[in-house]
């Protein structure tokens, strides 16, 4: 076998293995550890005090526009 044929088969094998593992990972999904927190990142807070922003319009007046 020539060198280019060997390298081509090697790369083709790598693509096949990584493609198969990507498919298996998509089917299985993420596996979280046992001590993972119960809440997810998507859950937001309704408390405006947690955002670090105040309700002023930049001139010290409450509300946004006048």
JSON list of N, CA and C in Angstrom, two decimals:
[
{"chain": "A", "resi": 1, "resn": "UNK", "atom": "N", "xyz": [0.84, -1.19, 0.00]},
{"chain": "A", "resi": 1, "resn": "UNK", "atom": "CA", "xyz": [0.00, 0.00, 0.00]},
{"chain": "A", "resi": 1, "resn": "UNK", "atom": "C", "xyz": [0.88, 1.24, 0.00]},
{"chain": "A", "resi": 2, "resn": "UNK", "atom": "N", "xyz": [0.40, 2.23, -0.68]},
{"chain": "A", "resi": 2, "resn": "UNK", "atom": "CA", "xyz": [1.15, 3.48, -0.70]},
{"chain": "A", "resi": 2, "resn": "UNK", "atom": "C", "xyz": [0.81, 4.29, 0.54]},
{"chain": "A", "resi": 3, "resn": "UNK", "atom": "N", "xyz": [1.63, 5.27, 0.82]},
{"chain": "A", "resi": 3, "resn": "UNK", "atom": "CA", "xyz": [1.47, 6.10, 2.01]},
{"chain": "A", "resi": 3, "resn": "UNK", "atom": "C", "xyz": [0.17, 6.88, 1.97]},
{"chain": "A", "resi": 4, "resn": "UNK", "atom": "N", "xyz": [-0.19, 7.42, 0.82]},
{"chain": "A", "resi": 4, "resn": "UNK", "atom": "CA", "xyz": [-1.43, 8.19, 0.72]},
{"chain": "A", "resi": 4, "resn": "UNK", "atom": "C", "xyz": [-2.65, 7.32, 0.96]},
{"chain": "A", "resi": 5, "resn": "UNK", "atom": "N", "xyz": [-2.60, 6.07, 0.53]},
{"chain": "A", "resi": 5, "resn": "UNK", "atom": "CA", "xyz": [-3.72, 5.15, 0.78]},
{"chain": "A", "resi": 5, "resn": "UNK", "atom": "C", "xyz": [-3.84, 4.84, 2.25]},
{"chain": "A", "resi": 6, "resn": "UNK", "atom": "N", "xyz": [-2.71, 4.61, 2.91]},
{"chain": "A", "resi": 6, "resn": "UNK", "atom": "CA", "xyz": [-2.72, 4.33, 4.35]},
{"chain": "A", "resi": 6, "resn": "UNK", "atom": "C", "xyz": [-3.27, 5.52, 5.14]},
{"chain": "A", "resi": 7, "resn": "UNK", "atom": "N", "xyz": [-2.80, 6.71, 4.79]},
{"chain": "A", "resi": 7, "resn": "UNK", "atom": "CA", "xyz": [-3.29, 7.90, 5.49]},
{"chain": "A", "resi": 7, "resn": "UNK", "atom": "C", "xyz": [-4.77, 8.14, 5.22]},
{"chain": "A", "resi": 8, "resn": "UNK", "atom": "N", "xyz": [-5.21, 7.91, 4.02]},
{"chain": "A", "resi": 8, "resn": "UNK", "atom": "CA", "xyz": [-6.62, 8.08, 3.68]},
{"chain": "A", "resi": 8, "resn": "UNK", "atom": "C", "xyz": [-7.50, 7.12, 4.46]},
{"chain": "A", "resi": 9, "resn": "UNK", "atom": "N", "xyz": [-7.07, 5.85, 4.56]},
{"chain": "A", "resi": 9, "resn": "UNK", "atom": "CA", "xyz": [-7.84, 4.87, 5.34]},
{"chain": "A", "resi": 9, "resn": "UNK", "atom": "C", "xyz": [-7.83, 5.21, 6.83]},
{"chain": "A", "resi": 10, "resn": "UNK", "atom": "N", "xyz": [-6.71, 5.72, 7.31]},
{"chain": "A", "resi": 10, "resn": "UNK", "atom": "CA", "xyz": [-6.62, 6.13, 8.71]},
{"chain": "A", "resi": 10, "resn": "UNK", "atom": "C", "xyz": [-7.59, 7.27, 9.01]},
{"chain": "A", "resi": 11, "resn": "UNK", "atom": "N", "xyz": [-7.59, 8.28, 8.15]},
{"chain": "A", "resi": 11, "resn": "UNK", "atom": "CA", "xyz": [-8.49, 9.42, 8.33]},
{"chain": "A", "resi": 11, "resn": "UNK", "atom": "C", "xyz": [-9.95, 8.97, 8.20]},
{"chain": "A", "resi": 12, "resn": "UNK", "atom": "N", "xyz": [-10.23, 8.08, 7.28]},
{"chain": "A", "resi": 12, "resn": "UNK", "atom": "CA", "xyz": [-11.59, 7.56, 7.11]},
{"chain": "A", "resi": 12, "resn": "UNK", "atom": "C", "xyz": [-12.03, 6.79, 8.36]},
{"chain": "A", "resi": 13, "resn": "UNK", "atom": "N", "xyz": [-11.11, 6.03, 8.95]},
{"chain": "A", "resi": 13, "resn": "UNK", "atom": "CA", "xyz": [-11.42, 5.33, 10.20]},
{"chain": "A", "resi": 13, "resn": "UNK", "atom": "C", "xyz": [-11.69, 6.30, 11.34]},
{"chain": "A", "resi": 14, "resn": "UNK", "atom": "N", "xyz": [-10.89, 7.37, 11.43]},
{"chain": "A", "resi": 14, "resn": "UNK", "atom": "CA", "xyz": [-11.12, 8.38, 12.47]},
{"chain": "A", "resi": 14, "resn": "UNK", "atom": "C", "xyz": [-12.48, 9.05, 12.31]},
{"chain": "A", "resi": 15, "resn": "UNK", "atom": "N", "xyz": [-12.82, 9.39, 11.07]},
{"chain": "A", "resi": 15, "resn": "UNK", "atom": "CA", "xyz": [-14.11, 10.03, 10.81]},
{"chain": "A", "resi": 15, "resn": "UNK", "atom": "C", "xyz": [-15.25, 9.08, 11.20]},
{"chain": "A", "resi": 16, "resn": "UNK", "atom": "N", "xyz": [-15.10, 7.81, 10.88]},
{"chain": "A", "resi": 16, "resn": "UNK", "atom": "CA", "xyz": [-16.14, 6.83, 11.22]},
{"chain": "A", "resi": 16, "resn": "UNK", "atom": "C", "xyz": [-16.30, 6.70, 12.74]},
{"chain": "A", "resi": 17, "resn": "UNK", "atom": "N", "xyz": [-15.18, 6.63, 13.46]},
{"chain": "A", "resi": 17, "resn": "UNK", "atom": "CA", "xyz": [-15.24, 6.47, 14.91]},
{"chain": "A", "resi": 17, "resn": "UNK", "atom": "C", "xyz": [-15.83, 7.72, 15.56]},
{"chain": "A", "resi": 18, "resn": "UNK", "atom": "N", "xyz": [-15.36, 8.91, 15.17]},
{"chain": "A", "resi": 18, "resn": "UNK", "atom": "CA", "xyz": [-15.90, 10.14, 15.76]},
{"chain": "A", "resi": 18, "resn": "UNK", "atom": "C", "xyz": [-17.36, 10.34, 15.39]},
{"chain": "A", "resi": 19, "resn": "UNK", "atom": "N", "xyz": [-17.74, 9.99, 14.18]},
{"chain": "A", "resi": 19, "resn": "UNK", "atom": "CA", "xyz": [-19.14, 10.08, 13.78]},
{"chain": "A", "resi": 19, "resn": "UNK", "atom": "C", "xyz": [-20.03, 9.16, 14.60]},
{"chain": "A", "resi": 20, "resn": "UNK", "atom": "N", "xyz": [-19.55, 7.94, 14.84]},
{"chain": "A", "resi": 20, "resn": "UNK", "atom": "CA", "xyz": [-20.32, 6.99, 15.66]},
{"chain": "A", "resi": 20, "resn": "UNK", "atom": "C", "xyz": [-20.44, 7.49, 17.10]},
{"chain": "A", "resi": 21, "resn": "UNK", "atom": "N", "xyz": [-19.37, 8.02, 17.65]},
{"chain": "A", "resi": 21, "resn": "UNK", "atom": "CA", "xyz": [-19.42, 8.53, 19.02]},
{"chain": "A", "resi": 21, "resn": "UNK", "atom": "C", "xyz": [-20.31, 9.76, 19.14]},
{"chain": "A", "resi": 22, "resn": "UNK", "atom": "N", "xyz": [-20.33, 10.59, 18.10]},
{"chain": "A", "resi": 22, "resn": "UNK", "atom": "CA", "xyz": [-21.23, 11.74, 18.10]},
{"chain": "A", "resi": 22, "resn": "UNK", "atom": "C", "xyz": [-22.68, 11.27, 18.10]},
{"chain": "A", "resi": 23, "resn": "UNK", "atom": "N", "xyz": [-22.99, 10.25, 17.31]},
{"chain": "A", "resi": 23, "resn": "UNK", "atom": "CA", "xyz": [-24.34, 9.70, 17.27]},
{"chain": "A", "resi": 23, "resn": "UNK", "atom": "C", "xyz": [-24.75, 9.10, 18.60]},
{"chain": "A", "resi": 24, "resn": "UNK", "atom": "N", "xyz": [-23.84, 8.36, 19.24]},
{"chain": "A", "resi": 24, "resn": "UNK", "atom": "CA", "xyz": [-24.13, 7.77, 20.54]},
{"chain": "A", "resi": 24, "resn": "UNK", "atom": "C", "xyz": [-24.32, 8.86, 21.58]},
{"chain": "A", "resi": 25, "resn": "UNK", "atom": "N", "xyz": [-23.50, 9.88, 21.53]},
{"chain": "A", "resi": 25, "resn": "UNK", "atom": "CA", "xyz": [-23.64, 10.99, 22.49]},
{"chain": "A", "resi": 25, "resn": "UNK", "atom": "C", "xyz": [-24.95, 11.73, 22.31]},
{"chain": "A", "resi": 26, "resn": "UNK", "atom": "N", "xyz": [-25.41, 11.86, 21.08]},
{"chain": "A", "resi": 26, "resn": "UNK", "atom": "CA", "xyz": [-26.69, 12.52, 20.84]},
{"chain": "A", "resi": 26, "resn": "UNK", "atom": "C", "xyz": [-27.85, 11.69, 21.36]},
{"chain": "A", "resi": 27, "resn": "UNK", "atom": "N", "xyz": [-27.75, 10.39, 21.26]},
{"chain": "A", "resi": 27, "resn": "UNK", "atom": "CA", "xyz": [-28.81, 9.52, 21.75]},
{"chain": "A", "resi": 27, "resn": "UNK", "atom": "C", "xyz": [-28.85, 9.47, 23.28]},
{"chain": "A", "resi": 28, "resn": "UNK", "atom": "N", "xyz": [-27.69, 9.41, 23.90]},
{"chain": "A", "resi": 28, "resn": "UNK", "atom": "CA", "xyz": [-27.61, 9.27, 25.35]},
{"chain": "A", "resi": 28, "resn": "UNK", "atom": "C", "xyz": [-27.90, 10.60, 26.03]},
{"chain": "A", "resi": 29, "resn": "UNK", "atom": "N", "xyz": [-27.38, 11.68, 25.51]},
{"chain": "A", "resi": 29, "resn": "UNK", "atom": "CA", "xyz": [-27.57, 12.99, 26.12]},
{"chain": "A", "resi": 29, "resn": "UNK", "atom": "C", "xyz": [-26.55, 13.22, 27.21]},
{"chain": "A", "resi": 30, "resn": "UNK", "atom": "N", "xyz": [-26.59, 14.40, 27.83]},
{"chain": "A", "resi": 30, "resn": "UNK", "atom": "CA", "xyz": [-25.61, 14.70, 28.87]},
{"chain": "A", "resi": 30, "resn": "UNK", "atom": "C", "xyz": [-25.89, 13.89, 30.13]},
{"chain": "A", "resi": 31, "resn": "UNK", "atom": "N", "xyz": [-24.84, 13.42, 30.75]},
{"chain": "A", "resi": 31, "resn": "UNK", "atom": "CA", "xyz": [-24.95, 12.67, 32.00]},
{"chain": "A", "resi": 31, "resn": "UNK", "atom": "C", "xyz": [-24.43, 13.57, 33.10]},
{"chain": "A", "resi": 32, "resn": "UNK", "atom": "N", "xyz": [-25.32, 13.95, 34.02]},
{"chain": "A", "resi": 32, "resn": "UNK", "atom": "CA", "xyz": [-24.95, 14.85, 35.10]},
{"chain": "A", "resi": 32, "resn": "UNK", "atom": "C", "xyz": [-24.48, 14.05, 36.30]},
{"chain": "A", "resi": 33, "resn": "UNK", "atom": "N", "xyz": [-23.56, 14.60, 37.08]},
{"chain": "A", "resi": 33, "resn": "UNK", "atom": "CA", "xyz": [-23.12, 13.91, 38.29]},
{"chain": "A", "resi": 33, "resn": "UNK", "atom": "C", "xyz": [-24.24, 13.87, 39.32]},
{"chain": "A", "resi": 34, "resn": "UNK", "atom": "N", "xyz": [-24.11, 12.97, 40.28]},
{"chain": "A", "resi": 34, "resn": "UNK", "atom": "CA", "xyz": [-25.13, 12.79, 41.31]},
{"chain": "A", "resi": 34, "resn": "UNK", "atom": "C", "xyz": [-25.33, 14.04, 42.16]},
{"chain": "A", "resi": 35, "resn": "UNK", "atom": "N", "xyz": [-24.27, 14.80, 42.41]},
{"chain": "A", "resi": 35, "resn": "UNK", "atom": "CA", "xyz": [-24.36, 15.97, 43.29]},
{"chain": "A", "resi": 35, "resn": "UNK", "atom": "C", "xyz": [-24.62, 17.26, 42.53]},
{"chain": "A", "resi": 36, "resn": "UNK", "atom": "N", "xyz": [-25.20, 17.17, 41.34]},
{"chain": "A", "resi": 36, "resn": "UNK", "atom": "CA", "xyz": [-25.51, 18.36, 40.55]},
{"chain": "A", "resi": 36, "resn": "UNK", "atom": "C", "xyz": [-26.66, 19.13, 41.20]},
{"chain": "A", "resi": 37, "resn": "UNK", "atom": "N", "xyz": [-26.67, 20.46, 41.09]},
{"chain": "A", "resi": 37, "resn": "UNK", "atom": "CA", "xyz": [-27.78, 21.24, 41.67]},
{"chain": "A", "resi": 37, "resn": "UNK", "atom": "C", "xyz": [-29.10, 20.90, 40.99]},
{"chain": "A", "resi": 38, "resn": "UNK", "atom": "N", "xyz": [-30.17, 21.07, 41.71]},
{"chain": "A", "resi": 38, "resn": "UNK", "atom": "CA", "xyz": [-31.49, 20.71, 41.22]},
{"chain": "A", "resi": 38, "resn": "UNK", "atom": "C", "xyz": [-32.04, 21.66, 40.16]},
{"chain": "A", "resi": 39, "resn": "UNK", "atom": "N", "xyz": [-31.62, 22.92, 40.16]},
{"chain": "A", "resi": 39, "resn": "UNK", "atom": "CA", "xyz": [-32.15, 23.90, 39.22]},
{"chain": "A", "resi": 39, "resn": "UNK", "atom": "C", "xyz": [-31.26, 23.99, 37.98]},
{"chain": "A", "resi": 40, "resn": "UNK", "atom": "N", "xyz": [-31.86, 24.42, 36.91]},
{"chain": "A", "resi": 40, "resn": "UNK", "atom": "CA", "xyz": [-31.10, 24.57, 35.68]},
{"chain": "A", "resi": 40, "resn": "UNK", "atom": "C", "xyz": [-30.76, 26.03, 35.45]},
{"chain": "A", "resi": 41, "resn": "UNK", "atom": "N", "xyz": [-29.93, 26.28, 34.47]},
{"chain": "A", "resi": 41, "resn": "UNK", "atom": "CA", "xyz": [-29.49, 27.65, 34.16]},
{"chain": "A", "resi": 41, "resn": "UNK", "atom": "C", "xyz": [-30.64, 28.45, 33.57]},
{"chain": "A", "resi": 42, "resn": "UNK", "atom": "N", "xyz": [-31.56, 27.80, 32.87]},
{"chain": "A", "resi": 42, "resn": "UNK", "atom": "CA", "xyz": [-32.65, 28.50, 32.20]},
{"chain": "A", "resi": 42, "resn": "UNK", "atom": "C", "xyz": [-33.65, 29.11, 33.16]},
{"chain": "A", "resi": 43, "resn": "UNK", "atom": "N", "xyz": [-33.70, 28.62, 34.40]},
{"chain": "A", "resi": 43, "resn": "UNK", "atom": "CA", "xyz": [-34.66, 29.17, 35.36]},
{"chain": "A", "resi": 43, "resn": "UNK", "atom": "C", "xyz": [-34.20, 30.55, 35.79]},
{"chain": "A", "resi": 44, "resn": "UNK", "atom": "N", "xyz": [-35.04, 31.54, 35.57]},
{"chain": "A", "resi": 44, "resn": "UNK", "atom": "CA", "xyz": [-34.70, 32.91, 35.93]},
{"chain": "A", "resi": 44, "resn": "UNK", "atom": "C", "xyz": [-35.27, 33.27, 37.28]},
{"chain": "A", "resi": 45, "resn": "UNK", "atom": "N", "xyz": [-34.88, 34.43, 37.75]},
{"chain": "A", "resi": 45, "resn": "UNK", "atom": "CA", "xyz": [-35.40, 34.96, 39.00]},
{"chain": "A", "resi": 45, "resn": "UNK", "atom": "C", "xyz": [-36.30, 36.13, 38.67]},
{"chain": "A", "resi": 46, "resn": "UNK", "atom": "N", "xyz": [-37.41, 36.23, 39.39]},
{"chain": "A", "resi": 46, "resn": "UNK", "atom": "CA", "xyz": [-38.32, 37.34, 39.18]},
{"chain": "A", "resi": 46, "resn": "UNK", "atom": "C", "xyz": [-38.00, 38.53, 40.07]},
{"chain": "A", "resi": 47, "resn": "UNK", "atom": "N", "xyz": [-37.03, 38.40, 40.94]},
{"chain": "A", "resi": 47, "resn": "UNK", "atom": "CA", "xyz": [-36.68, 39.45, 41.86]},
{"chain": "A", "resi": 47, "resn": "UNK", "atom": "C", "xyz": [-35.74, 40.44, 41.17]},
{"chain": "A", "resi": 48, "resn": "UNK", "atom": "N", "xyz": [-36.16, 41.71, 40.96]},
{"chain": "A", "resi": 48, "resn": "UNK", "atom": "CA", "xyz": [-35.29, 42.65, 40.27]},
{"chain": "A", "resi": 48, "resn": "UNK", "atom": "C", "xyz": [-34.04, 43.04, 41.08]},
{"chain": "A", "resi": 49, "resn": "UNK", "atom": "N", "xyz": [-34.03, 42.76, 42.38]},
{"chain": "A", "resi": 49, "resn": "UNK", "atom": "CA", "xyz": [-32.88, 43.10, 43.20]},
{"chain": "A", "resi": 49, "resn": "UNK", "atom": "C", "xyz": [-31.68, 42.21, 42.85]},
{"chain": "A", "resi": 50, "resn": "UNK", "atom": "N", "xyz": [-31.93, 41.04, 42.26]},
{"chain": "A", "resi": 50, "resn": "UNK", "atom": "CA", "xyz": [-30.85, 40.13, 41.90]},
{"chain": "A", "resi": 50, "resn": "UNK", "atom": "C", "xyz": [-30.11, 40.55, 40.64]},
{"chain": "A", "resi": 51, "resn": "UNK", "atom": "N", "xyz": [-30.65, 41.46, 39.85]},
{"chain": "A", "resi": 51, "resn": "UNK", "atom": "CA", "xyz": [-30.04, 41.78, 38.56]},
{"chain": "A", "resi": 51, "resn": "UNK", "atom": "C", "xyz": [-28.91, 42.79, 38.69]},
{"chain": "A", "resi": 52, "resn": "UNK", "atom": "N", "xyz": [-28.86, 43.54, 39.77]},
{"chain": "A", "resi": 52, "resn": "UNK", "atom": "CA", "xyz": [-27.83, 44.55, 39.92]},
{"chain": "A", "resi": 52, "resn": "UNK", "atom": "C", "xyz": [-28.19, 45.84, 39.22]},
{"chain": "A", "resi": 53, "resn": "UNK", "atom": "N", "xyz": [-29.36, 45.93, 38.61]},
{"chain": "A", "resi": 53, "resn": "UNK", "atom": "CA", "xyz": [-29.81, 47.15, 37.92]},
{"chain": "A", "resi": 53, "resn": "UNK", "atom": "C", "xyz": [-30.86, 47.84, 38.77]},
{"chain": "A", "resi": 54, "resn": "UNK", "atom": "N", "xyz": [-30.85, 49.16, 38.73]},
{"chain": "A", "resi": 54, "resn": "UNK", "atom": "CA", "xyz": [-31.90, 49.89, 39.43]},
{"chain": "A", "resi": 54, "resn": "UNK", "atom": "C", "xyz": [-32.90, 50.42, 38.40]},
{"chain": "A", "resi": 55, "resn": "UNK", "atom": "N", "xyz": [-34.03, 50.87, 38.88]},
{"chain": "A", "resi": 55, "resn": "UNK", "atom": "CA", "xyz": [-35.10, 51.33, 37.99]},
{"chain": "A", "resi": 55, "resn": "UNK", "atom": "C", "xyz": [-35.04, 52.84, 37.80]},
{"chain": "A", "resi": 56, "resn": "UNK", "atom": "N", "xyz": [-33.91, 53.38, 37.48]},
{"chain": "A", "resi": 56, "resn": "UNK", "atom": "CA", "xyz": [-33.81, 54.80, 37.20]},
{"chain": "A", "resi": 56, "resn": "UNK", "atom": "C", "xyz": [-33.48, 55.02, 35.75]},
{"chain": "A", "resi": 57, "resn": "UNK", "atom": "N", "xyz": [-33.74, 56.20, 35.24]},
{"chain": "A", "resi": 57, "resn": "UNK", "atom": "CA", "xyz": [-33.52, 56.48, 33.82]},
{"chain": "A", "resi": 57, "resn": "UNK", "atom": "C", "xyz": [-32.14, 57.07, 33.56]},
{"chain": "A", "resi": 58, "resn": "UNK", "atom": "N", "xyz": [-31.25, 57.03, 34.51]},
{"chain": "A", "resi": 58, "resn": "UNK", "atom": "CA", "xyz": [-29.91, 57.57, 34.32]},
{"chain": "A", "resi": 58, "resn": "UNK", "atom": "C", "xyz": [-29.77, 58.98, 34.89]},
{"chain": "A", "resi": 59, "resn": "UNK", "atom": "N", "xyz": [-30.89, 59.63, 35.17]},
{"chain": "A", "resi": 59, "resn": "UNK", "atom": "CA", "xyz": [-30.87, 60.98, 35.75]},
{"chain": "A", "resi": 59, "resn": "UNK", "atom": "C", "xyz": [-31.32, 60.97, 37.20]},
{"chain": "A", "resi": 60, "resn": "UNK", "atom": "N", "xyz": [-31.47, 59.78, 37.75]},
{"chain": "A", "resi": 60, "resn": "UNK", "atom": "CA", "xyz": [-31.89, 59.67, 39.14]},
{"chain": "A", "resi": 60, "resn": "UNK", "atom": "C", "xyz": [-33.39, 59.62, 39.32]},
{"chain": "A", "resi": 61, "resn": "UNK", "atom": "N", "xyz": [-34.17, 59.71, 38.22]},
{"chain": "A", "resi": 61, "resn": "UNK", "atom": "CA", "xyz": [-35.62, 59.65, 38.31]},
{"chain": "A", "resi": 61, "resn": "UNK", "atom": "C", "xyz": [-36.08, 58.21, 38.21]},
{"chain": "A", "resi": 62, "resn": "UNK", "atom": "N", "xyz": [-37.06, 57.86, 39.01]},
{"chain": "A", "resi": 62, "resn": "UNK", "atom": "CA", "xyz": [-37.61, 56.51, 38.93]},
{"chain": "A", "resi": 62, "resn": "UNK", "atom": "C", "xyz": [-38.46, 56.39, 37.68]},
{"chain": "A", "resi": 63, "resn": "UNK", "atom": "N", "xyz": [-38.50, 55.20, 37.13]},
{"chain": "A", "resi": 63, "resn": "UNK", "atom": "CA", "xyz": [-39.22, 55.00, 35.88]},
{"chain": "A", "resi": 63, "resn": "UNK", "atom": "C", "xyz": [-38.27, 55.16, 34.71]},
{"chain": "A", "resi": 64, "resn": "UNK", "atom": "N", "xyz": [-38.71, 54.84, 33.54]},
{"chain": "A", "resi": 64, "resn": "UNK", "atom": "CA", "xyz": [-37.81, 54.90, 32.39]},
{"chain": "A", "resi": 64, "resn": "UNK", "atom": "C", "xyz": [-37.89, 56.20, 31.64]},
{"chain": "A", "resi": 65, "resn": "UNK", "atom": "N", "xyz": [-39.07, 56.57, 31.21]},
{"chain": "A", "resi": 65, "resn": "UNK", "atom": "CA", "xyz": [-39.23, 57.79, 30.39]},
{"chain": "A", "resi": 65, "resn": "UNK", "atom": "C", "xyz": [-40.16, 58.75, 31.08]},
{"chain": "A", "resi": 66, "resn": "UNK", "atom": "N", "xyz": [-40.08, 60.00, 30.66]},
{"chain": "A", "resi": 66, "resn": "UNK", "atom": "CA", "xyz": [-41.01, 60.98, 31.22]},
{"chain": "A", "resi": 66, "resn": "UNK", "atom": "C", "xyz": [-41.93, 61.47, 30.17]}
]
